[in-house]
Amino acid sequence: MTEAADVLDQYLDRAYRAGLPWVRIVHGKGSGILRSRIRDALHDHPLVKSFQRAGDSEGGDGVTVATLVT
């Protein structure tokens, strides 16, 4: 999971620096382990204001949408 955490951190940093208001993180549905770890990392991340499951037409449980701080 360390590699995924590093990639996530870099992605959030680049998105924040680009001034994006939110990002989509596609982690897939699978067994749910990666989704759970991604969401745990988002919960404690200083650049993330909030996050939620994507809508059914946008990937549902396989995608998490994170709103970045302003």
Short mmCIF file of N, CA and C in Angstrom, two decimals:
data_model
loop_
_atom_site.label_atom_id
_atom_site.label_comp_id
_atom_site.label_asym_id
_atom_site.label_seq_id
_atom_site.Cartn_x
_atom_site.Cartn_y
_atom_site.Cartn_z
N MET A 1 0.82 -1.21 0.00
CA MET A 1 0.00 0.00 0.00
C MET A 1 0.86 1.26 0.00
N THR A 2 2.10 1.15 0.37
CA THR A 2 2.98 2.31 0.41
C THR A 2 3.06 2.99 -0.94
N GLU A 3 3.18 2.21 -2.00
CA GLU A 3 3.25 2.80 -3.34
C GLU A 3 1.97 3.54 -3.67
N ALA A 4 0.83 2.95 -3.36
CA ALA A 4 -0.45 3.61 -3.63
C ALA A 4 -0.58 4.89 -2.80
N ALA A 5 -0.13 4.87 -1.56
CA ALA A 5 -0.19 6.06 -0.71
C ALA A 5 0.68 7.17 -1.26
N ASP A 6 1.86 6.80 -1.76
CA ASP A 6 2.76 7.79 -2.36
C ASP A 6 2.16 8.41 -3.62
N VAL A 7 1.58 7.56 -4.46
CA VAL A 7 0.95 8.04 -5.70
C VAL A 7 -0.23 8.95 -5.36
N LEU A 8 -1.03 8.56 -4.38
CA LEU A 8 -2.17 9.37 -3.95
C LEU A 8 -1.70 10.73 -3.45
N ASP A 9 -0.68 10.74 -2.62
CA ASP A 9 -0.17 12.00 -2.06
C ASP A 9 0.34 12.93 -3.17
N GLN A 10 1.06 12.38 -4.12
CA GLN A 10 1.57 13.18 -5.24
C GLN A 10 0.42 13.73 -6.09
N TYR A 11 -0.59 12.90 -6.33
CA TYR A 11 -1.75 13.30 -7.11
C TYR A 11 -2.50 14.45 -6.43
N LEU A 12 -2.73 14.32 -5.14
CA LEU A 12 -3.42 15.37 -4.40
C LEU A 12 -2.61 16.66 -4.39
N ASP A 13 -1.30 16.54 -4.22
CA ASP A 13 -0.44 17.72 -4.22
C ASP A 13 -0.49 18.44 -5.57
N ARG A 14 -0.39 17.69 -6.66
CA ARG A 14 -0.44 18.31 -8.00
C ARG A 14 -1.80 18.95 -8.26
N ALA A 15 -2.86 18.28 -7.86
CA ALA A 15 -4.21 18.82 -8.07
C ALA A 15 -4.40 20.10 -7.26
N TYR A 16 -3.93 20.11 -6.04
CA TYR A 16 -4.04 21.30 -5.19
C TYR A 16 -3.25 22.47 -5.80
N ARG A 17 -2.03 22.20 -6.22
CA ARG A 17 -1.19 23.25 -6.83
C ARG A 17 -1.78 23.79 -8.13
N ALA A 18 -2.54 22.94 -8.82
CA ALA A 18 -3.18 23.35 -10.07
C ALA A 18 -4.48 24.12 -9.81
N GLY A 19 -4.90 24.18 -8.55
CA GLY A 19 -6.10 24.92 -8.21
C GLY A 19 -7.40 24.16 -8.46
N LEU A 20 -7.31 22.84 -8.56
CA LEU A 20 -8.52 22.05 -8.79
C LEU A 20 -9.38 22.02 -7.52
N PRO A 21 -10.68 22.12 -7.67
CA PRO A 21 -11.54 22.09 -6.48
C PRO A 21 -11.80 20.67 -5.97
N TRP A 22 -11.68 19.67 -6.83
CA TRP A 22 -11.92 18.28 -6.44
C TRP A 22 -11.20 17.35 -7.40
N VAL A 23 -11.06 16.10 -6.96
CA VAL A 23 -10.43 15.06 -7.79
C VAL A 23 -11.24 13.78 -7.69
N ARG A 24 -11.08 12.94 -8.69
CA ARG A 24 -11.66 11.59 -8.67
C ARG A 24 -10.52 10.61 -8.53
N ILE A 25 -10.69 9.68 -7.63
CA ILE A 25 -9.69 8.65 -7.42
C ILE A 25 -10.34 7.32 -7.80
N VAL A 26 -9.82 6.72 -8.85
CA VAL A 26 -10.36 5.45 -9.34
C VAL A 26 -9.53 4.33 -8.73
N HIS A 27 -10.13 3.60 -7.81
CA HIS A 27 -9.43 2.51 -7.11
C HIS A 27 -10.06 1.17 -7.41
N GLY A 28 -11.17 1.16 -8.12
CA GLY A 28 -11.84 -0.09 -8.46
C GLY A 28 -12.65 -0.63 -7.29
N LYS A 29 -13.45 -1.62 -7.59
CA LYS A 29 -14.32 -2.21 -6.56
C LYS A 29 -13.61 -3.34 -5.85
N GLY A 30 -13.16 -4.33 -6.56
CA GLY A 30 -12.39 -5.44 -5.99
C GLY A 30 -12.90 -5.91 -4.64
N SER A 31 -11.99 -6.24 -3.76
CA SER A 31 -12.34 -6.73 -2.43
C SER A 31 -12.63 -5.58 -1.47
N GLY A 32 -12.29 -4.36 -1.86
CA GLY A 32 -12.56 -3.20 -1.02
C GLY A 32 -11.39 -2.77 -0.15
N ILE A 33 -10.30 -3.53 -0.16
CA ILE A 33 -9.15 -3.20 0.68
C ILE A 33 -8.51 -1.89 0.23
N LEU A 34 -8.24 -1.75 -1.06
CA LEU A 34 -7.62 -0.52 -1.57
C LEU A 34 -8.55 0.67 -1.34
N ARG A 35 -9.83 0.51 -1.61
CA ARG A 35 -10.80 1.59 -1.39
C ARG A 35 -10.75 2.04 0.07
N SER A 36 -10.75 1.09 0.96
CA SER A 36 -10.73 1.40 2.39
C SER A 36 -9.45 2.14 2.79
N ARG A 37 -8.33 1.69 2.28
CA ARG A 37 -7.05 2.34 2.63
C ARG A 37 -6.94 3.73 2.02
N ILE A 38 -7.45 3.87 0.80
CA ILE A 38 -7.45 5.19 0.16
C ILE A 38 -8.30 6.15 0.99
N ARG A 39 -9.48 5.71 1.38
CA ARG A 39 -10.37 6.59 2.15
C ARG A 39 -9.80 6.89 3.53
N ASP A 40 -9.10 5.94 4.13
CA ASP A 40 -8.42 6.21 5.41
C ASP A 40 -7.37 7.30 5.23
N ALA A 41 -6.61 7.22 4.13
CA ALA A 41 -5.58 8.22 3.86
C ALA A 41 -6.20 9.59 3.59
N LEU A 42 -7.33 9.61 2.89
CA LEU A 42 -8.00 10.88 2.60
C LEU A 42 -8.53 11.52 3.88
N HIS A 43 -8.99 10.70 4.80
CA HIS A 43 -9.55 11.20 6.07
C HIS A 43 -8.54 12.05 6.83
N ASP A 44 -7.27 11.67 6.78
CA ASP A 44 -6.23 12.36 7.53
C ASP A 44 -5.39 13.32 6.69
N HIS A 45 -5.70 13.45 5.41
CA HIS A 45 -4.85 14.25 4.51
C HIS A 45 -5.13 15.74 4.67
N PRO A 46 -4.09 16.56 4.85
CA PRO A 46 -4.30 18.00 5.07
C PRO A 46 -4.85 18.76 3.87
N LEU A 47 -4.78 18.21 2.67
CA LEU A 47 -5.30 18.90 1.49
C LEU A 47 -6.74 18.54 1.17
N VAL A 48 -7.30 17.60 1.91
CA VAL A 48 -8.65 17.10 1.63
C VAL A 48 -9.65 17.65 2.63
N LYS A 49 -10.63 18.36 2.08
CA LYS A 49 -11.71 18.92 2.91
C LYS A 49 -12.76 17.87 3.23
N SER A 50 -13.14 17.08 2.22
CA SER A 50 -14.13 16.03 2.39
C SER A 50 -14.00 15.05 1.24
N PHE A 51 -14.66 13.91 1.38
CA PHE A 51 -14.68 12.94 0.28
C PHE A 51 -15.94 12.10 0.38
N GLN A 52 -16.31 11.52 -0.76
CA GLN A 52 -17.50 10.70 -0.82
C GLN A 52 -17.41 9.72 -1.97
N ARG A 53 -18.25 8.73 -1.92
CA ARG A 53 -18.39 7.75 -2.99
C ARG A 53 -18.93 8.47 -4.22
N ALA A 54 -18.45 8.09 -5.39
CA ALA A 54 -18.98 8.67 -6.63
C ALA A 54 -20.40 8.18 -6.87
N GLY A 55 -21.15 8.94 -7.64
CA GLY A 55 -22.50 8.53 -8.00
C GLY A 55 -22.47 7.26 -8.85
N ASP A 56 -23.59 6.58 -8.92
CA ASP A 56 -23.66 5.33 -9.67
C ASP A 56 -23.24 5.50 -11.13
N SER A 57 -23.57 6.62 -11.74
CA SER A 57 -23.22 6.83 -13.15
C SER A 57 -21.77 7.29 -13.32
N GLU A 58 -21.06 7.50 -12.20
CA GLU A 58 -19.67 7.97 -12.26
C GLU A 58 -18.68 6.96 -11.69
N GLY A 59 -19.14 5.74 -11.45
CA GLY A 59 -18.23 4.71 -10.96
C GLY A 59 -18.62 4.09 -9.63
N GLY A 60 -19.56 4.70 -8.94
CA GLY A 60 -20.05 4.13 -7.68
C GLY A 60 -18.96 3.82 -6.69
N ASP A 61 -18.97 2.59 -6.15
CA ASP A 61 -18.00 2.19 -5.14
C ASP A 61 -16.57 2.07 -5.66
N GLY A 62 -16.39 2.11 -6.96
CA GLY A 62 -15.05 2.01 -7.54
C GLY A 62 -14.33 3.33 -7.65
N VAL A 63 -15.00 4.43 -7.27
CA VAL A 63 -14.43 5.77 -7.40
C VAL A 63 -14.75 6.57 -6.14
N THR A 64 -13.77 7.32 -5.67
CA THR A 64 -13.98 8.24 -4.55
C THR A 64 -13.71 9.65 -5.06
N VAL A 65 -14.59 10.58 -4.72
CA VAL A 65 -14.44 11.97 -5.10
C VAL A 65 -14.01 12.75 -3.86
N ALA A 66 -12.88 13.43 -3.95
CA ALA A 66 -12.35 14.20 -2.82
C ALA A 66 -12.40 15.68 -3.15
N THR A 67 -12.96 16.46 -2.24
CA THR A 67 -12.98 17.91 -2.35
C THR A 67 -11.73 18.44 -1.64
N LEU A 68 -10.99 19.29 -2.34
CA LEU A 68 -9.75 19.81 -1.79
C LEU A 68 -9.98 21.11 -1.01
N VAL A 69 -9.09 21.39 -0.09
CA VAL A 69 -9.18 22.64 0.67
C VAL A 69 -8.89 23.81 -0.28
N THR A 70 -9.38 24.98 0.09
CA THR A 70 -9.15 26.16 -0.75
C THR A 70 -8.12 27.07 -0.14
#
